[in-house]
Short mmCIF file of C-alpha atoms and ligand atoms in Angstrom, two decimals:
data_model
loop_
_atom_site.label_atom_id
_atom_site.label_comp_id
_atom_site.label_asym_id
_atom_site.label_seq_id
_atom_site.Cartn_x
_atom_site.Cartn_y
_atom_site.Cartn_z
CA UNK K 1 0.00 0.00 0.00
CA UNK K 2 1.19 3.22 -1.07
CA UNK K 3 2.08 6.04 1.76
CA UNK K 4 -0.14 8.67 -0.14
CA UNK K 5 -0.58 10.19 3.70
CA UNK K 6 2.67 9.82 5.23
CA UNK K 7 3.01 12.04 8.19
CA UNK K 8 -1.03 13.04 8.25
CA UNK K 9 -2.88 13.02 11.31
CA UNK K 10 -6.21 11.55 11.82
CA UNK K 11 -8.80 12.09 14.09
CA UNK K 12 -11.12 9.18 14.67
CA UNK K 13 -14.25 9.80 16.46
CA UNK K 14 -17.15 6.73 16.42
CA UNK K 15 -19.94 7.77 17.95
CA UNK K 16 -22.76 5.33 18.39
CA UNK K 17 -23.37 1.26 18.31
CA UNK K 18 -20.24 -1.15 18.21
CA UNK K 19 -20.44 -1.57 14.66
CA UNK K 20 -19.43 1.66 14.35
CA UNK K 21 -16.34 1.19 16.90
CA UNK K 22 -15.54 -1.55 14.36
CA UNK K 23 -15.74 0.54 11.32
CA UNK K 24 -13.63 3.19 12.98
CA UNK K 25 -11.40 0.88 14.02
CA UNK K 26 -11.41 -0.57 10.36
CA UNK K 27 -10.67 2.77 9.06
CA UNK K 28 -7.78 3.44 11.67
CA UNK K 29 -6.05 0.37 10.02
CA UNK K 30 -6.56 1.60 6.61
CA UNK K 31 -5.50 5.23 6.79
CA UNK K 32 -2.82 3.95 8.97
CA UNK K 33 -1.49 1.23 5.91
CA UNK K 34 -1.33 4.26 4.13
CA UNK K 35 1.03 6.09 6.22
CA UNK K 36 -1.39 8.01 8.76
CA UNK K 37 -0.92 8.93 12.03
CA UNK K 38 -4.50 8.16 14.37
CA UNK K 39 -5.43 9.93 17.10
CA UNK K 40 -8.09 9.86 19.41
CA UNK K 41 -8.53 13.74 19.91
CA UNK K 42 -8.90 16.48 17.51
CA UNK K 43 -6.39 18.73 18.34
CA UNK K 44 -3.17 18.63 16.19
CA UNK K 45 -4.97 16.33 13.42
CA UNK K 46 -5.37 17.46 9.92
CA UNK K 47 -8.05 15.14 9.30
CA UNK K 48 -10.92 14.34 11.13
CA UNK K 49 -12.88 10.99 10.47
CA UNK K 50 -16.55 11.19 12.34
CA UNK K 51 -18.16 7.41 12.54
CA UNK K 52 -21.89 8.92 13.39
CA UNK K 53 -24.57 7.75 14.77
CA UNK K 54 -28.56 8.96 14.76
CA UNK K 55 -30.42 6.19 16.65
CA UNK K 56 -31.75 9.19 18.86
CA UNK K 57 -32.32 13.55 19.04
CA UNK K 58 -29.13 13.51 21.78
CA UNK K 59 -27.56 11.35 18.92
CA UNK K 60 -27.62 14.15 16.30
CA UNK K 61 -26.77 16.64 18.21
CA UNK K 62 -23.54 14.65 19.50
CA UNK K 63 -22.94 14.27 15.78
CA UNK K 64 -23.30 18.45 15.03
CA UNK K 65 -20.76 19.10 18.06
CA UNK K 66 -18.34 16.60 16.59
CA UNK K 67 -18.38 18.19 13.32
CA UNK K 68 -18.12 21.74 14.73
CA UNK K 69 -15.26 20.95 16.89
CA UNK K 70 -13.31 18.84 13.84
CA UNK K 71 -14.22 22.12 12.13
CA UNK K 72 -12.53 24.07 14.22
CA UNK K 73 -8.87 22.33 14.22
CA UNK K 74 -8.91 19.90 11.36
CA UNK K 75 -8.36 21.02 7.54
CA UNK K 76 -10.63 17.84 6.19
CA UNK K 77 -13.81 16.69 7.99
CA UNK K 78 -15.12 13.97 6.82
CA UNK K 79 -18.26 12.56 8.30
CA UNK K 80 -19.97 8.72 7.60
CA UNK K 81 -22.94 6.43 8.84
CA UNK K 82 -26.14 6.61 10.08
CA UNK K 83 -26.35 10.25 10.30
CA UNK K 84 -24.47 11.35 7.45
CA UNK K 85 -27.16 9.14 5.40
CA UNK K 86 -29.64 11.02 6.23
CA UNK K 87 -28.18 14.89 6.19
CA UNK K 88 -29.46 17.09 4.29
CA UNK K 89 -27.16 18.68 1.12
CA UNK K 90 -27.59 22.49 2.59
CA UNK K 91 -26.44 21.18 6.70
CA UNK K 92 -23.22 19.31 4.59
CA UNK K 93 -22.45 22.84 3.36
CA UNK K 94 -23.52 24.63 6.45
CA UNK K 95 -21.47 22.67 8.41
CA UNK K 96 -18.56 22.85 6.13
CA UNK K 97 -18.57 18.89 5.50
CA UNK K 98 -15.68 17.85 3.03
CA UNK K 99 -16.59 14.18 2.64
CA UNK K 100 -19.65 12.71 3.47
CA UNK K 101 -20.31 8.72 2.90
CA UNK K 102 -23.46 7.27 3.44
CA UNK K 103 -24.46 3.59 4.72
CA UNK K 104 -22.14 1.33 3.33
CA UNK K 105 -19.86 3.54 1.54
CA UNK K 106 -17.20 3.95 4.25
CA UNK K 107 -14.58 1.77 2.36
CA UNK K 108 -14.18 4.61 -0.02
CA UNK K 109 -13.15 7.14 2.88
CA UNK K 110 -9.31 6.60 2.60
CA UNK K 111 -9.21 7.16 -1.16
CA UNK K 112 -11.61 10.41 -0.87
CA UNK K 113 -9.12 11.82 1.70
CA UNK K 114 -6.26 11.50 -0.95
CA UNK K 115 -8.21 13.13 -3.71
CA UNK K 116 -9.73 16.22 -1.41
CA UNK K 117 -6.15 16.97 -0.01
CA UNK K 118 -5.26 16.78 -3.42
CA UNK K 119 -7.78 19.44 -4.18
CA UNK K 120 -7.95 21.47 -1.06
CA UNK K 121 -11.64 24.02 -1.72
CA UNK K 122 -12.82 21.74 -4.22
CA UNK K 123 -16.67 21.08 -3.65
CA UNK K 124 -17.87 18.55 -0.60
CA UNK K 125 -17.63 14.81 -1.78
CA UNK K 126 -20.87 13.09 -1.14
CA UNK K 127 -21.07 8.82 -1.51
CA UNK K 128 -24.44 8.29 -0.51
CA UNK K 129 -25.98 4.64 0.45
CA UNK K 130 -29.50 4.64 -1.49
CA UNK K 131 -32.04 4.37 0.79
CA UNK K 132 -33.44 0.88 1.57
CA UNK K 133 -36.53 0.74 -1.54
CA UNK K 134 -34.81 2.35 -4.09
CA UNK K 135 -31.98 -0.32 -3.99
CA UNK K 136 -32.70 -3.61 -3.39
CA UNK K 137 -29.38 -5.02 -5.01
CA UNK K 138 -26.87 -2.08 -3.46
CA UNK K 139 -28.54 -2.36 -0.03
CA UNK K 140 -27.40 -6.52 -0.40
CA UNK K 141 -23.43 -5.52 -0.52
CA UNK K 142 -21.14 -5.68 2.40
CA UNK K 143 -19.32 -2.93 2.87
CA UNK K 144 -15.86 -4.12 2.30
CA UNK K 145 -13.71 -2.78 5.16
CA UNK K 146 -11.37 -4.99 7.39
CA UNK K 147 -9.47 -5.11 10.22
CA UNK K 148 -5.26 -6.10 11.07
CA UNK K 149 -5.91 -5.10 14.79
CA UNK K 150 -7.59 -2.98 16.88
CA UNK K 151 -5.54 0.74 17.40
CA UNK K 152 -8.43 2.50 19.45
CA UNK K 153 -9.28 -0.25 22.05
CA UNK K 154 -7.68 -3.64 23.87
CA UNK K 155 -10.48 -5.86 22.73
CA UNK K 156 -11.68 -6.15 18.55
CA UNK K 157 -15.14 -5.28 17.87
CA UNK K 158 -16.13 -7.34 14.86
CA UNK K 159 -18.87 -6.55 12.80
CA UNK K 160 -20.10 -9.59 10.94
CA UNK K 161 -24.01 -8.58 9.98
CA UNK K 162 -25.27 -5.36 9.06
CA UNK K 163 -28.50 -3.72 8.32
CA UNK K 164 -32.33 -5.12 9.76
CA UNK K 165 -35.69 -6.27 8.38
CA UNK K 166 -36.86 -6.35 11.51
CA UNK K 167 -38.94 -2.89 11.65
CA UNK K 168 -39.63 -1.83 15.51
CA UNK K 169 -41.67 0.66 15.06
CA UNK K 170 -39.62 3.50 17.19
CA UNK K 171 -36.44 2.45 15.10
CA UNK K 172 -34.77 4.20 12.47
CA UNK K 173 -31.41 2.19 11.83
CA UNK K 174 -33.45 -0.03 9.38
CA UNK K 175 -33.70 3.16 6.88
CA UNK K 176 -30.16 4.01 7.58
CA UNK K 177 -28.52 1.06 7.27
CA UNK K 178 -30.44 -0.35 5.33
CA UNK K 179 -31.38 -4.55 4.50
CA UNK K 180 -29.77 -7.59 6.73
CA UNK K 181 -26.88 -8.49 5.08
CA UNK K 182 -23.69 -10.86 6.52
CA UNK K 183 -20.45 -11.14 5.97
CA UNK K 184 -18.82 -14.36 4.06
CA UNK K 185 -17.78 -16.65 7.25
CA UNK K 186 -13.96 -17.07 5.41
CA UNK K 187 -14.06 -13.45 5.61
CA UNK K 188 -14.87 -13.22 9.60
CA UNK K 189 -12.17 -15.69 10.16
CA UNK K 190 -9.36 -14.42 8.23
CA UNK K 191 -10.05 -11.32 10.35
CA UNK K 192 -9.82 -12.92 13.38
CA UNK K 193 -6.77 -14.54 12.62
CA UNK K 194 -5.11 -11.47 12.02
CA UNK K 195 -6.17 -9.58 14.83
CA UNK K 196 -5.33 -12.79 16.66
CA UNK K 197 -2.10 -12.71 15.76
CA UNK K 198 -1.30 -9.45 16.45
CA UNK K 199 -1.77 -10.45 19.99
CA UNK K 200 -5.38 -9.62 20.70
CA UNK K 201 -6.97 -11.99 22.90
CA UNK K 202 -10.49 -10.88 22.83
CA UNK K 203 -13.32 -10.51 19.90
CA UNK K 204 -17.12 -9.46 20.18
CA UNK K 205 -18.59 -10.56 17.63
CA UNK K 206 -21.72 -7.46 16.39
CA UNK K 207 -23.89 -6.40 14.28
CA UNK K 208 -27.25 -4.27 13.58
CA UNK K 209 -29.29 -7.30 13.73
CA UNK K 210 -26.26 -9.97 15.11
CA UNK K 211 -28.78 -12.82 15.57
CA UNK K 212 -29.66 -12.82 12.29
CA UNK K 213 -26.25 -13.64 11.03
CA UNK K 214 -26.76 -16.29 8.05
CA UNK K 215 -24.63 -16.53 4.58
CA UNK K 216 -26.16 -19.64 3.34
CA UNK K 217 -26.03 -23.09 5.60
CA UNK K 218 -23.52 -21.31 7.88
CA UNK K 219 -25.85 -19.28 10.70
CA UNK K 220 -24.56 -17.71 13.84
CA UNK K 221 -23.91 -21.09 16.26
CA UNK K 222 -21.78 -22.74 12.89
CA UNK K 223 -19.11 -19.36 13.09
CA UNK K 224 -19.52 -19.25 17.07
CA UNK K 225 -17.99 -23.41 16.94
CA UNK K 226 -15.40 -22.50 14.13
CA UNK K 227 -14.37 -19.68 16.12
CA UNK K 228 -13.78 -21.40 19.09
CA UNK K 229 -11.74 -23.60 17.56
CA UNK K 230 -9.24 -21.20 16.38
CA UNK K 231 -5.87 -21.23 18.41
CA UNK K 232 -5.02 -18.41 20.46
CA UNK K 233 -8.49 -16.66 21.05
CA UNK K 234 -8.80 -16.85 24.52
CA UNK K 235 -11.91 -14.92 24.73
CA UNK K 236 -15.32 -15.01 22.77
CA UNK K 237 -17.84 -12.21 23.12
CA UNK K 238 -21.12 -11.24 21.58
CA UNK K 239 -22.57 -7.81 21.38
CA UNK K 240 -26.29 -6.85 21.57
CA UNK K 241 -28.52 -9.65 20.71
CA UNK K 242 -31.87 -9.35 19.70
CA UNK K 243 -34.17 -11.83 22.03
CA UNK K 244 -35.74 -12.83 19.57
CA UNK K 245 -32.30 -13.87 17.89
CA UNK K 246 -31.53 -16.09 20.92
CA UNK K 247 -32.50 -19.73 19.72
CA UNK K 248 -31.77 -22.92 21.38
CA UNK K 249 -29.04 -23.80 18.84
CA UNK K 250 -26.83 -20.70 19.64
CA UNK K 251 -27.57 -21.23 23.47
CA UNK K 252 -26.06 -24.95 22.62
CA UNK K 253 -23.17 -23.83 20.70
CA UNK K 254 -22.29 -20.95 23.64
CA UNK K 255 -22.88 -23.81 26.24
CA UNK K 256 -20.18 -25.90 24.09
CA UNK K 257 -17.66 -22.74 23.39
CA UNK K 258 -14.87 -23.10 25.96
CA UNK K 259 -14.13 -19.35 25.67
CA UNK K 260 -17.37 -17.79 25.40
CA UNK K 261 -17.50 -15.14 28.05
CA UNK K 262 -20.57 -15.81 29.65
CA UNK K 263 -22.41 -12.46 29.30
CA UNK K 264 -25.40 -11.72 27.27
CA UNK K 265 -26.72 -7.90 26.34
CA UNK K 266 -30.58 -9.10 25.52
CA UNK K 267 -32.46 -5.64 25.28
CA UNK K 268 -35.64 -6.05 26.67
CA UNK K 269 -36.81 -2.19 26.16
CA UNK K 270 -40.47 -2.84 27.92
CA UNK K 271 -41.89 -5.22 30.22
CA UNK K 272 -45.37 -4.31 29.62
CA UNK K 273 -47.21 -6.87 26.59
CA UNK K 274 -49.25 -3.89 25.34
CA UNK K 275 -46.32 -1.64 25.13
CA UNK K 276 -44.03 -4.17 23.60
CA UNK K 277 -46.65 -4.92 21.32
CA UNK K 278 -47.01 -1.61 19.97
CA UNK K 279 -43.22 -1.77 19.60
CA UNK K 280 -43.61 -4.40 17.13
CA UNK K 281 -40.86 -6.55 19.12
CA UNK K 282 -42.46 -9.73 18.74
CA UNK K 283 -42.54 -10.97 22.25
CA UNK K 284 -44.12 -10.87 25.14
CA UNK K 285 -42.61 -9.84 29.08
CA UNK K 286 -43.23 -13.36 29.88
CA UNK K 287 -41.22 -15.19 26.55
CA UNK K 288 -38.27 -12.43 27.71
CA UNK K 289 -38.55 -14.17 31.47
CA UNK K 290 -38.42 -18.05 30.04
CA UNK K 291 -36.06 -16.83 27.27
CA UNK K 292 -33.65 -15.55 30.81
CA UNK K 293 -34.55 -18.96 32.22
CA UNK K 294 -33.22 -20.88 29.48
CA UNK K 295 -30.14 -18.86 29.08
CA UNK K 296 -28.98 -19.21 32.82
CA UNK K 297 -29.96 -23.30 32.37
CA UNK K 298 -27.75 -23.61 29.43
CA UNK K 299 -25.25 -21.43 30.68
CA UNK K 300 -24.76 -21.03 34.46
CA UNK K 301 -26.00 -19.74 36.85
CA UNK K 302 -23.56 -17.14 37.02
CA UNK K 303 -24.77 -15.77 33.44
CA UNK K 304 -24.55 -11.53 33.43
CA UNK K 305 -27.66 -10.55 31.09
CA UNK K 306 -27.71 -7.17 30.70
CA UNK K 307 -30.37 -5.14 28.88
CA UNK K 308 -31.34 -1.88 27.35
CA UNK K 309 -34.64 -0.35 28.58
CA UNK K 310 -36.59 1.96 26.69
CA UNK K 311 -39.04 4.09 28.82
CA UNK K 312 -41.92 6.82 28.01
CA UNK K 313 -43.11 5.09 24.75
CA UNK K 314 -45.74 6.53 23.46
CA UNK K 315 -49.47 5.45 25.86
CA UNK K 316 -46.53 3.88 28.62
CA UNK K 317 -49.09 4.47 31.68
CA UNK K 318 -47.46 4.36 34.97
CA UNK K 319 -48.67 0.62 35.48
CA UNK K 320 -47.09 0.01 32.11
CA UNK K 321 -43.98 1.56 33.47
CA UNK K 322 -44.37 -0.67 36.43
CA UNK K 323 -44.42 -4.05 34.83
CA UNK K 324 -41.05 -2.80 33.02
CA UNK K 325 -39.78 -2.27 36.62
CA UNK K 326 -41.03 -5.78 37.46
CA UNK K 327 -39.64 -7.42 34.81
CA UNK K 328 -35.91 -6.07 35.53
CA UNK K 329 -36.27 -7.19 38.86
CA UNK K 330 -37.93 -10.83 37.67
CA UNK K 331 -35.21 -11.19 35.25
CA UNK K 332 -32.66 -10.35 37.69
CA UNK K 333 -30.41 -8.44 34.89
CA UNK K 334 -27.25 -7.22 35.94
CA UNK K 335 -26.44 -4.06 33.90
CA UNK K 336 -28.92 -1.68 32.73
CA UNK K 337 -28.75 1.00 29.91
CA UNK K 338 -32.01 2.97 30.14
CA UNK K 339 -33.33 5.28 27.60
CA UNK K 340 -36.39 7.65 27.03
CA UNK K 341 -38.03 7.06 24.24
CA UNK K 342 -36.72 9.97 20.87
CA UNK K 343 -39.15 10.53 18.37
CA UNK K 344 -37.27 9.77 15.08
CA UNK K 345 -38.66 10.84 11.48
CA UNK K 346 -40.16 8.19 9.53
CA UNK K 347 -40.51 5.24 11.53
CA UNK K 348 -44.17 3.98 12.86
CA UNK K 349 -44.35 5.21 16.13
CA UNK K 350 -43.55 8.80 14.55
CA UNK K 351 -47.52 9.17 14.07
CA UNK K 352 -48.23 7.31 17.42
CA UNK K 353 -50.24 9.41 19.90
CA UNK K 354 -49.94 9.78 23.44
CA UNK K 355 -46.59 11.04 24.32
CA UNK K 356 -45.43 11.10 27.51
CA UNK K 357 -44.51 14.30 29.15
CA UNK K 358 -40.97 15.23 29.35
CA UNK K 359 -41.14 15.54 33.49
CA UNK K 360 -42.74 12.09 33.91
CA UNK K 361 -40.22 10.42 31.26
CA UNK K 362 -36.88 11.77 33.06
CA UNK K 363 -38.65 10.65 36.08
CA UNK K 364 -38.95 7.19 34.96
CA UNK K 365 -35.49 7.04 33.14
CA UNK K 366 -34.18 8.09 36.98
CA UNK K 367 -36.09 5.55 38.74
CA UNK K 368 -35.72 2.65 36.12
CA UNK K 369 -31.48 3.79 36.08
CA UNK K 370 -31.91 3.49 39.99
CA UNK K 371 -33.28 0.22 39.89
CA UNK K 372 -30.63 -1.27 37.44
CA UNK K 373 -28.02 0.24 39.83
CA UNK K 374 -28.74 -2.33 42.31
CA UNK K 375 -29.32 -4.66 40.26
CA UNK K 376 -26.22 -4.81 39.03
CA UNK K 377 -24.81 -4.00 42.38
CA UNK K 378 -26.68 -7.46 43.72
CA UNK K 379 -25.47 -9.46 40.72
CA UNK K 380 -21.64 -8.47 40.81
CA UNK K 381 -21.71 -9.06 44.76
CA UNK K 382 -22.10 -12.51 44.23
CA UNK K 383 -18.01 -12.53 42.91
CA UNK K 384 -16.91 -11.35 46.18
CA UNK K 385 -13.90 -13.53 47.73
CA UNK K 386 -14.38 -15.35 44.26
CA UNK K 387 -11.06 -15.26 41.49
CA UNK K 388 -12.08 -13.52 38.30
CA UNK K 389 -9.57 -13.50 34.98
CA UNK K 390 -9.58 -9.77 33.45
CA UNK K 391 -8.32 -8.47 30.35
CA UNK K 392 -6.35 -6.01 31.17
CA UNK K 393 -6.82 -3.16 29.23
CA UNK K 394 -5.26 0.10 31.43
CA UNK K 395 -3.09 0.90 34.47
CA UNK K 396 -4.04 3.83 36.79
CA UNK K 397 -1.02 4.18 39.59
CA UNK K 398 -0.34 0.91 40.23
CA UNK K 399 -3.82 -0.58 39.63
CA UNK K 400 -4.37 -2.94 36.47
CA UNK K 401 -8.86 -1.92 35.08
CA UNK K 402 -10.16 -4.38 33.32
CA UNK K 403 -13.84 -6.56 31.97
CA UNK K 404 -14.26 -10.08 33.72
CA UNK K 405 -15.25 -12.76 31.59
CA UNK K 406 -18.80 -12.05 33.27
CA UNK K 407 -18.27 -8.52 31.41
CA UNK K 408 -17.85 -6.77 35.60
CA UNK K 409 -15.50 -4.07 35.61
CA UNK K 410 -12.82 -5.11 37.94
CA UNK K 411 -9.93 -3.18 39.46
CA UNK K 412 -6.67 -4.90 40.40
CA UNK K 413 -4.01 -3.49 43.01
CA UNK K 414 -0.84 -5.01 42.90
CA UNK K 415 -0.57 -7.13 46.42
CA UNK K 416 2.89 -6.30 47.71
CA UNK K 417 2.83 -9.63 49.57
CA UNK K 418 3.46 -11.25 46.80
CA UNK K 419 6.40 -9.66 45.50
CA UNK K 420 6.26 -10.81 41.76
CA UNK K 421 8.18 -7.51 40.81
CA UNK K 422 6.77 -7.76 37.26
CA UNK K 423 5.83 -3.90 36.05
CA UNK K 424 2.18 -4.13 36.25
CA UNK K 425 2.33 -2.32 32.53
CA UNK K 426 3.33 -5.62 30.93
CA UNK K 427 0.19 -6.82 31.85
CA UNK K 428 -2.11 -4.45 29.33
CA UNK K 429 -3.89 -6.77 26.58
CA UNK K 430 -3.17 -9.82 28.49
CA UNK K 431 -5.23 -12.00 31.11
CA UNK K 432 -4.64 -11.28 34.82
CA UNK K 433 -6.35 -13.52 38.05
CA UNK K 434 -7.96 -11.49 40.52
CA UNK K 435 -9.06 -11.89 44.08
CA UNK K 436 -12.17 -9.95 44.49
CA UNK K 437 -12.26 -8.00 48.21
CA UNK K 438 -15.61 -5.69 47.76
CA UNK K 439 -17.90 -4.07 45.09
CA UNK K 440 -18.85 -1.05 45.12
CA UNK K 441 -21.28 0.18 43.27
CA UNK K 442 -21.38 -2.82 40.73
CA UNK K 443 -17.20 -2.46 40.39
CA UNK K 444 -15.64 -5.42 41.86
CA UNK K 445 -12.23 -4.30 43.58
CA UNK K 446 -9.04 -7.11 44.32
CA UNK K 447 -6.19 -7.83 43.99
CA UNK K 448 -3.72 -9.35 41.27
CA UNK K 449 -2.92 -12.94 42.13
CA UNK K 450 -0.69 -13.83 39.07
S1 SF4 Q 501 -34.16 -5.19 15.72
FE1 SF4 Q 501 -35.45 -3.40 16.06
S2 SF4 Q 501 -34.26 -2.11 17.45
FE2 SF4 Q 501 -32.83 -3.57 16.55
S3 SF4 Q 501 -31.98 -2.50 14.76
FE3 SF4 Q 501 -33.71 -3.74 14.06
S4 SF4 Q 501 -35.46 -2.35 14.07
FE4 SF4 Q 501 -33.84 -1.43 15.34
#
């Protein structure tokens, strides 16, 4: 690869979903094969690369700072994804947008870099995905980027499925990112191999729509036992998962993994059948509770499910609201990511009437963010004077941060007592014992035992 941008700096910014941490990470690699510099801040960068995101109102705005500070410091701004898919011509220019790619045109970011600092003042380059129905064949491609190793991050984010058909009716990412669409399972593991060997010891495997993984014969639970098979991944993660993604076959193939951390992010978003119902989720609070059941049958007790919780839908009464509270408690999650529900431009629930007032939505998203606070608090107690393995993936004076394999954020102090001597530095990107003392709030604290 030629070193067209020797010497430039690059700003990478991914906002948003792990797919996008995987496409910024993709890009990293690829500016960086051609000579690039990446950064994580702004300041001192010529270039700035914006991975957006527009699953929600605080979503856009994030994206409008972004691209007013890279403004600011960066000769090239170049924005891509969800939001960028969607922007209107006149905000590109407003904003003073260089590049803008659309859903599934990311791969051609490096080479538009070369050719607008080619042509500094030239007009903004616009690669736009078309939108879902005017494309059925485009919206099939995968959008070819890869990664050598992760530059942003200790752990690789790998996205293997992109795009939904699934159509819950307060989502936009099915407009954005268009169709389901997954990635050639050679593909996936080539990747892993090389981010394997260039020492990584932990994937996540993600998506838009991860459960519906499929390219041909070969579904999710084939690439989760092919995967596990490969020498020297030591750890096997999966992002979100749909629930109604998680079959009995991929529960069996997890079960049979011997390095599947045993975590699972199943977002629930209501516990209330008329609310989830008018979600178009295509479950009921009770399947979510068996679905739970089976998981922690198949896989331990000890099984972290986390969720995501989406409060204030539109007609959410306050004994709606309450059966979501029940069912957090009844499924005994661990952690909790709780939203209010964001209007969003052309999906269903757009039109839907009876919105909940702004007062009595923050109030829920404070109690229902309370609630998942101890749950998560009860559920990483139960570690405590138990050894967990972390990744470690920082050092903070003297004390190793890191994810269990039950996804718990653990710190490590070095115990004196046992006088290893090794510099606790050496220990970033690699696998480290703990002894678990106390957790406080949902943080298990310890101490290094090899
Ligand atoms: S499954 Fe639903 S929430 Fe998830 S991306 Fe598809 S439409 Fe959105």
């Amino acid at each position: 690869m030629s070193e067209t941008l020797r010497g430039l700096r690059v700003w990478i910014c991914a906002l948003g979903c792990r797919s996008n941490i995987y496409e910024a990470e993709a890009l990293a690699g690829e500016l960086a094969a051609r000579g690039a510099s990446v950064s994580a801040e702004a300041e001192g960068c010529e270039v700035a690369v914006i991975v957006s995101c527009s699953v929600t109102a605080t979503a856009d705005r994030k994206c409008r700072q972004a691209v007013r500070r890279a403004r600011r410091v960066c000769g090239v701004v170049a924005v891509c994804g969800c939001w960028a898919q969607a922007l209107p011509g006149e905000d590109v220019l407003n904003l003073g947008i260089d590049i803008l790619a659309g859903s599934r045109m990311k791969h051609l970011l490096p080479g538009a870099i070369e050719a607008k600092l080619a042509s500094p003042g030239s007009a903004p380059l616009e690669f736009r995905g078309k939108n879902r129905d005017e494309d059925t064949e485009g919206d099939a491609k995968w959008d070819s980027l890869s990664l050598d190793r992760p530059r942003l991050r200790t752990r690789a984010f790998l996205k293997i499925q992109e795009g939904c058909d699934h159509f819950c009716s307060y989502c936009v990412i099915p407009f954005l990112r268009g169709r389901s669409v997954s990635r050639n399972p050679e593909d996936v593991l080539a990747e892993v191999k090389r981010v394997v060997s260039s020492g990584c010891r932990e994937i996540v495997l993600t998506g838009i729509h991860l459960g519906d993984y499929r390219t041909g014969d070969v579904t999710l639970p084939d690439l989760i036992d092919k995967l596990s098979a490969l020498p020297g991944l030591s750890r096997l993660r999966l992002g979100s998962l749909e629930p109604f993604a998680l079959t009995t076959p991929l529960l069996d193939a997890l079960a049979d993994s011997p390095i599947f951390c045993r975590h699972l992010h199943l977002p629930a978003q209501s516990g209330d059948d008329g609310v989830l119902s008018r979600m178009r989720r295509g479950y009921k609070a009770g399947d979510f509770l068996s679905l739970c059941d089976l998981a922690r049958e198949k896989l331990r007790g000890d099984l972290h499910i986390s969720s995501d919780i989406l409060v204030a839908f539109p007609g959410e009464t306050e004994s709606a609201f309450q059966n979501t509270m029940s069912l957090m408690e009844r499924a005994a999650l661990g952690r909790v990511h709780v939203f209010p529900y964001s209007p969003r431009k052309g999906t269903e629930a757009w039109s839907f009437g009876g919105r909940v007032e702004p007062r009595v939505a923050s109030d829920r998203v404070a109690a229902a963010a309370s609630l998942g606070e101890r749950l998560l608090s009860r559920y990483a107690s139960r570690f405590i004077g138990a050894t967990v393995s972390i990744l470690a993936e920082s050092e903070r004076e003297g004390v190793l941060e890191g994810y269990s394999r039950n996804f718990l954020s653990v710190e490590a102090e070095f115990d004196k007592k046992l006088e290893i001597g090794q510099k606790i530095g050496q220990k970033i990107g690699r696998e480290v014992d703990v002894l678990v003392r106390q957790c406080a709030n949902g943080k298990l604290k310890g101490a290094r035992i090899q």
